Short mmCIF file of C-alpha atoms and ligand atoms in Angstrom, two decimals:
data_model
loop_
_atom_site.label_atom_id
_atom_site.label_comp_id
_atom_site.label_asym_id
_atom_site.label_seq_id
_atom_site.Cartn_x
_atom_site.Cartn_y
_atom_site.Cartn_z
CA MET A 225 7.59 -5.94 -15.48
CA ALA A 226 10.12 -4.61 -12.81
CA ILE A 227 11.75 -6.17 -9.63
CA ASP A 228 12.93 -4.87 -7.34
CA PRO A 229 15.63 -6.93 -4.75
CA PRO A 230 16.94 -5.81 -1.79
CA ASP A 231 19.37 -3.01 -2.64
CA ARG A 232 22.27 -3.11 0.00
CA ASN A 233 23.28 0.26 -1.68
CA ALA A 234 20.12 2.19 -1.08
CA GLY A 235 20.99 5.43 0.56
CA SER A 236 24.54 5.33 -0.83
CA ASP A 237 23.12 9.04 -3.02
CA ARG A 238 22.30 11.07 -0.47
CA GLN A 239 20.24 14.70 -1.27
CA SER A 240 18.52 16.19 1.53
CA HIS A 241 14.58 17.84 0.53
CA GLY A 242 15.11 19.86 3.92
CA GLU A 243 13.94 17.99 7.23
CA ARG A 244 11.32 15.62 5.49
CA THR A 245 13.58 13.40 3.62
CA PRO A 246 14.06 10.45 5.74
CA PRO A 247 17.93 9.12 6.04
CA GLY A 248 19.63 7.49 3.15
CA GLN A 249 16.51 9.05 0.53
CA ARG A 250 16.99 10.66 -2.77
CA VAL A 251 14.46 12.43 -4.22
CA VAL A 252 13.12 12.23 -7.97
CA GLU A 253 10.81 14.21 -10.05
CA ASN A 254 9.58 11.10 -12.35
CA TRP A 255 7.78 8.25 -10.48
CA PRO A 256 9.29 4.86 -10.91
CA VAL A 257 7.60 1.87 -11.81
CA LEU A 258 8.36 -1.22 -9.80
CA HIS A 259 6.33 -4.54 -9.14
CA GLU A 260 6.09 -8.42 -9.17
CA GLY A 261 5.17 -10.07 -12.19
CA ALA A 262 3.12 -8.38 -15.05
CA VAL A 263 0.23 -5.50 -14.72
CA PRO A 264 -2.88 -7.41 -14.44
CA ARG A 265 -5.87 -6.42 -16.67
CA VAL A 266 -8.34 -5.47 -14.66
CA ASP A 267 -12.58 -5.08 -15.32
CA LEU A 268 -14.06 -2.79 -13.33
CA LYS A 269 -17.75 -5.24 -14.07
CA THR A 270 -16.50 -7.65 -12.47
CA TRP A 271 -13.44 -6.50 -9.73
CA SER A 272 -14.24 -7.52 -5.87
CA PHE A 273 -13.16 -6.00 -3.00
CA ARG A 274 -13.45 -8.28 0.00
CA VAL A 275 -12.59 -8.77 3.64
CA TRP A 276 -12.27 -12.15 4.97
CA GLY A 277 -10.75 -13.55 7.87
CA GLU A 278 -11.00 -12.71 11.48
CA VAL A 279 -14.71 -10.74 10.76
CA GLU A 280 -17.54 -10.97 12.32
CA GLU A 281 -19.00 -11.16 9.29
CA GLU A 282 -17.15 -10.94 5.73
CA LEU A 283 -17.80 -8.18 3.28
CA THR A 284 -17.54 -7.55 -0.46
CA LEU A 285 -17.81 -4.60 -2.71
CA ASP A 286 -18.02 -4.39 -6.32
CA TRP A 287 -16.44 -1.30 -8.18
CA GLN A 288 -19.94 0.89 -7.81
CA GLU A 289 -19.96 -0.10 -3.87
CA PHE A 290 -16.20 0.89 -3.17
CA MET A 291 -16.83 3.98 -5.46
CA ALA A 292 -19.64 5.24 -3.48
CA LEU A 293 -18.35 4.95 -0.49
CA PRO A 294 -17.32 8.60 0.69
CA LYS A 295 -13.63 10.21 -0.46
CA THR A 296 -10.95 11.71 0.89
CA THR A 297 -8.04 13.23 -0.05
CA VAL A 298 -4.42 12.75 1.19
CA SER A 299 -1.08 14.87 0.63
CA ALA A 300 2.09 12.86 1.29
CA ASP A 301 5.21 11.74 0.21
CA VAL A 302 5.96 8.32 -0.32
CA HIS A 303 9.45 6.46 -0.27
CA CYS A 304 10.76 3.14 -1.47
CA VAL A 305 13.09 1.52 0.26
CA THR A 306 15.63 1.03 -2.96
CA GLY A 307 16.62 5.09 -2.12
CA TRP A 308 13.80 6.98 -3.85
CA SER A 309 11.21 9.39 -2.16
CA MET A 310 8.96 11.17 -3.99
CA MET A 311 7.48 14.08 -2.26
CA ASP A 312 4.31 16.50 -2.36
CA ASN A 313 1.84 13.56 -3.77
CA THR A 314 -1.78 14.29 -3.54
CA TRP A 315 -3.56 10.97 -3.45
CA GLU A 316 -7.85 10.93 -3.89
CA GLY A 317 -9.56 7.33 -2.79
CA VAL A 318 -11.29 6.09 0.46
CA ALA A 319 -9.92 6.31 3.73
CA PHE A 320 -8.66 3.08 5.23
CA ARG A 321 -10.96 4.42 8.58
CA GLU A 322 -14.25 5.33 6.65
CA LEU A 323 -14.05 1.07 5.03
CA MET A 324 -13.71 0.43 8.71
CA LYS A 325 -17.05 1.43 9.74
CA HIS A 326 -17.92 -1.45 7.32
CA ILE A 327 -15.83 -3.87 8.82
CA ARG A 328 -16.43 -5.14 12.70
CA PRO A 329 -12.88 -7.26 13.57
CA LYS A 330 -13.07 -9.53 15.83
CA PRO A 331 -11.23 -8.50 19.12
CA GLN A 332 -7.59 -10.43 18.73
CA ALA A 333 -7.62 -9.48 15.04
CA HIS A 334 -4.35 -7.08 15.21
CA HIS A 335 -2.63 -7.88 11.67
CA VAL A 336 -4.10 -7.78 8.18
CA MET A 337 -2.64 -9.55 4.99
CA VAL A 338 -3.29 -6.98 2.16
CA HIS A 339 -3.96 -9.24 -1.41
CA CYS A 340 -3.71 -8.15 -4.06
CA ASP A 341 -4.24 -9.44 -8.37
CA GLY A 342 -1.56 -11.47 -9.10
CA ASP A 343 0.05 -13.44 -6.50
CA TYR A 344 1.25 -10.13 -4.16
CA THR A 345 0.61 -9.57 -0.48
CA THR A 346 1.97 -7.60 2.57
CA ASN A 347 1.55 -7.76 5.82
CA LEU A 348 0.42 -4.95 8.33
CA SER A 349 -0.50 -4.10 11.62
CA LEU A 350 -3.71 -3.15 12.53
CA GLU A 351 -2.45 -0.44 14.36
CA ASP A 352 -0.40 1.05 11.73
CA LEU A 353 -3.46 1.52 8.87
CA LEU A 354 -5.60 2.89 11.16
CA ASP A 355 -3.29 6.08 10.29
CA GLU A 356 -5.35 8.67 9.15
CA SER A 357 -2.78 8.87 6.67
CA VAL A 358 -3.80 5.36 4.93
CA LEU A 359 -5.86 5.07 1.99
CA PHE A 360 -7.25 3.06 -1.31
CA ALA A 361 -5.97 6.09 -3.39
CA TYR A 362 -7.47 6.13 -7.01
CA LYS A 363 -6.29 9.31 -8.53
CA HIS A 364 -2.33 10.25 -7.67
CA ASN A 365 -2.08 14.09 -8.36
CA GLY A 366 -5.84 14.44 -10.00
CA GLN A 367 -5.32 11.78 -12.38
CA ASP A 368 -6.49 8.74 -12.83
CA LEU A 369 -4.20 6.05 -11.39
CA THR A 370 -2.44 4.57 -14.76
CA PRO A 371 -1.92 0.85 -14.49
CA GLU A 372 1.23 0.36 -13.87
CA HIS A 373 0.73 2.73 -10.59
CA GLY A 374 -1.81 0.28 -9.86
CA TRP A 375 -5.28 1.53 -11.17
CA PRO A 376 -8.16 0.47 -10.54
CA LEU A 377 -7.24 0.79 -7.00
CA ARG A 378 -4.18 0.58 -4.94
CA LEU A 379 -3.32 0.85 -0.90
CA VAL A 380 -0.83 3.78 0.02
CA VAL A 381 0.62 3.44 3.24
CA PRO A 382 2.48 7.05 3.20
CA LYS A 383 4.52 6.60 6.78
CA LEU A 384 6.23 3.10 6.02
CA TYR A 385 8.42 2.28 2.75
CA LEU A 386 6.11 1.79 -0.07
CA TRP A 387 6.66 -2.24 -0.90
CA LYS A 388 3.54 -2.43 1.60
CA SER A 389 1.56 0.09 -0.91
CA ALA A 390 -0.19 -2.65 -2.44
CA LYS A 391 -0.89 -1.89 -6.07
CA TRP A 392 -4.24 -3.50 -7.59
CA VAL A 393 -5.70 -4.13 -4.51
CA ARG A 394 -8.83 -6.58 -4.22
CA GLY A 395 -9.04 -7.71 -0.54
CA LEU A 396 -7.65 -7.81 3.40
CA CYS A 397 -7.64 -10.84 5.47
CA PHE A 398 -8.11 -10.23 9.09
CA MET A 399 -5.28 -12.24 11.47
CA GLN A 400 -4.61 -12.92 14.92
CA GLU A 401 -1.12 -13.86 14.27
CA ASP A 402 0.93 -11.42 11.94
CA ARG A 403 2.65 -13.67 8.50
CA PRO A 404 4.74 -12.17 6.37
CA GLY A 405 3.73 -11.10 2.75
CA PHE A 406 5.90 -11.33 -0.18
CA TRP A 407 8.44 -9.18 0.43
CA GLU A 408 8.76 -9.77 4.45
CA SER A 409 9.45 -13.60 3.37
CA ARG A 410 12.47 -12.88 1.18
CA GLY A 411 14.39 -10.23 3.54
CA TYR A 412 12.55 -6.97 3.89
CA HIS A 413 11.84 -6.02 6.98
CA ASN A 414 8.56 -6.60 9.14
CA ARG A 415 7.36 -2.84 8.94
CA GLY A 416 9.11 -0.78 6.87
CA ASP A 417 9.91 3.03 8.56
CA PRO A 418 11.33 5.13 6.79
CA TRP A 419 12.30 7.31 9.11
CA ARG A 420 14.23 4.03 11.14
CA GLU A 421 15.85 2.49 8.03
CA GLU A 422 13.82 0.02 8.77
CA ARG A 423 14.92 -1.49 4.99
CA PHE A 424 15.85 -5.03 6.12
CA SER A 425 15.02 -8.06 8.69
N1 LIG B 186 0.33 -5.28 -6.28
C1 LIG B 186 1.99 -5.11 -6.24
N2 LIG B 186 1.81 -3.74 -5.34
C2 LIG B 186 3.20 -3.77 -4.99
C3 LIG B 186 4.03 -4.31 -5.92
C4 LIG B 186 4.42 -5.96 -6.70
O1 LIG B 186 5.31 -6.14 -7.21
N3 LIG B 186 2.28 -5.75 -6.69
N4 LIG B 186 5.24 -4.13 -5.08
C5 LIG B 186 5.39 -3.17 -4.27
C6 LIG B 186 7.30 -2.66 -4.60
S1 LIG B 186 7.74 -3.37 -3.96
C7 LIG B 186 7.57 -1.15 -5.01
S2 LIG B 186 8.71 -0.23 -4.26
C8 LIG B 186 5.60 -0.11 -4.85
C9 LIG B 186 6.02 0.15 -6.40
O2 LIG B 186 4.88 1.22 -5.99
P1 LIG B 186 5.21 2.33 -8.32
O3 LIG B 186 5.56 1.50 -9.45
O4 LIG B 186 3.76 2.44 -8.17
O5 LIG B 186 5.89 2.79 -7.95
O6 LIG B 186 4.95 -1.01 -5.04
C10 LIG B 186 4.72 -1.88 -4.23
N5 LIG B 186 3.46 -2.60 -4.66
MO1 LIG B 187 10.10 -1.47 -3.88
#
């Protein structure tokens, strides 16, 4: 288990990677593991992905149904609020936009709470999720995700700090009004744009 509390000194150790590293970030080569609680044990036979809340119809997909969705590959850097960035990742999975073909949000549904195995949640605007870089990934650089990095499925939101990239994702609750998720209610910024250094609120 590894917990990363807000680090007020994040970014004091600067190393640039050209114009691609946001302010206050340093590039790492080895991928750190950071999360709250224990790595969940997941059984693909009972795994399901659920969509509920402000939608015209709830949706539940089992693992096979999720894997049957068309796949995509996204190349992106990731930036953690604790100050490290990892460049040139290749993610393979299902684009958020692809999943949205099966979801009819009600007109007032502008926000989404992402739910995971365990108690972790994170909130995003539907607009941020609809960015073409956002996907549900099961592979990183050609390998299945390891359990500690979110196997079987994690959300990847490259344009926002990595706490928005929920590991062990199991569902989405569409909402009319925004609500803070796990870290957002503990002092992290509501949106988390690394280019604006939206670290803490
Ligand atoms: N389910 C879940 N997802 C999570 C977290 C968590 O505690 N639980 N931590 C977040 C935070 S704060 C970070 S920095 C990244 C770390 O991802 P990594 O361990 O793959 O580097 O996962 C994010 N996704
Ligand atoms: Mo984090």
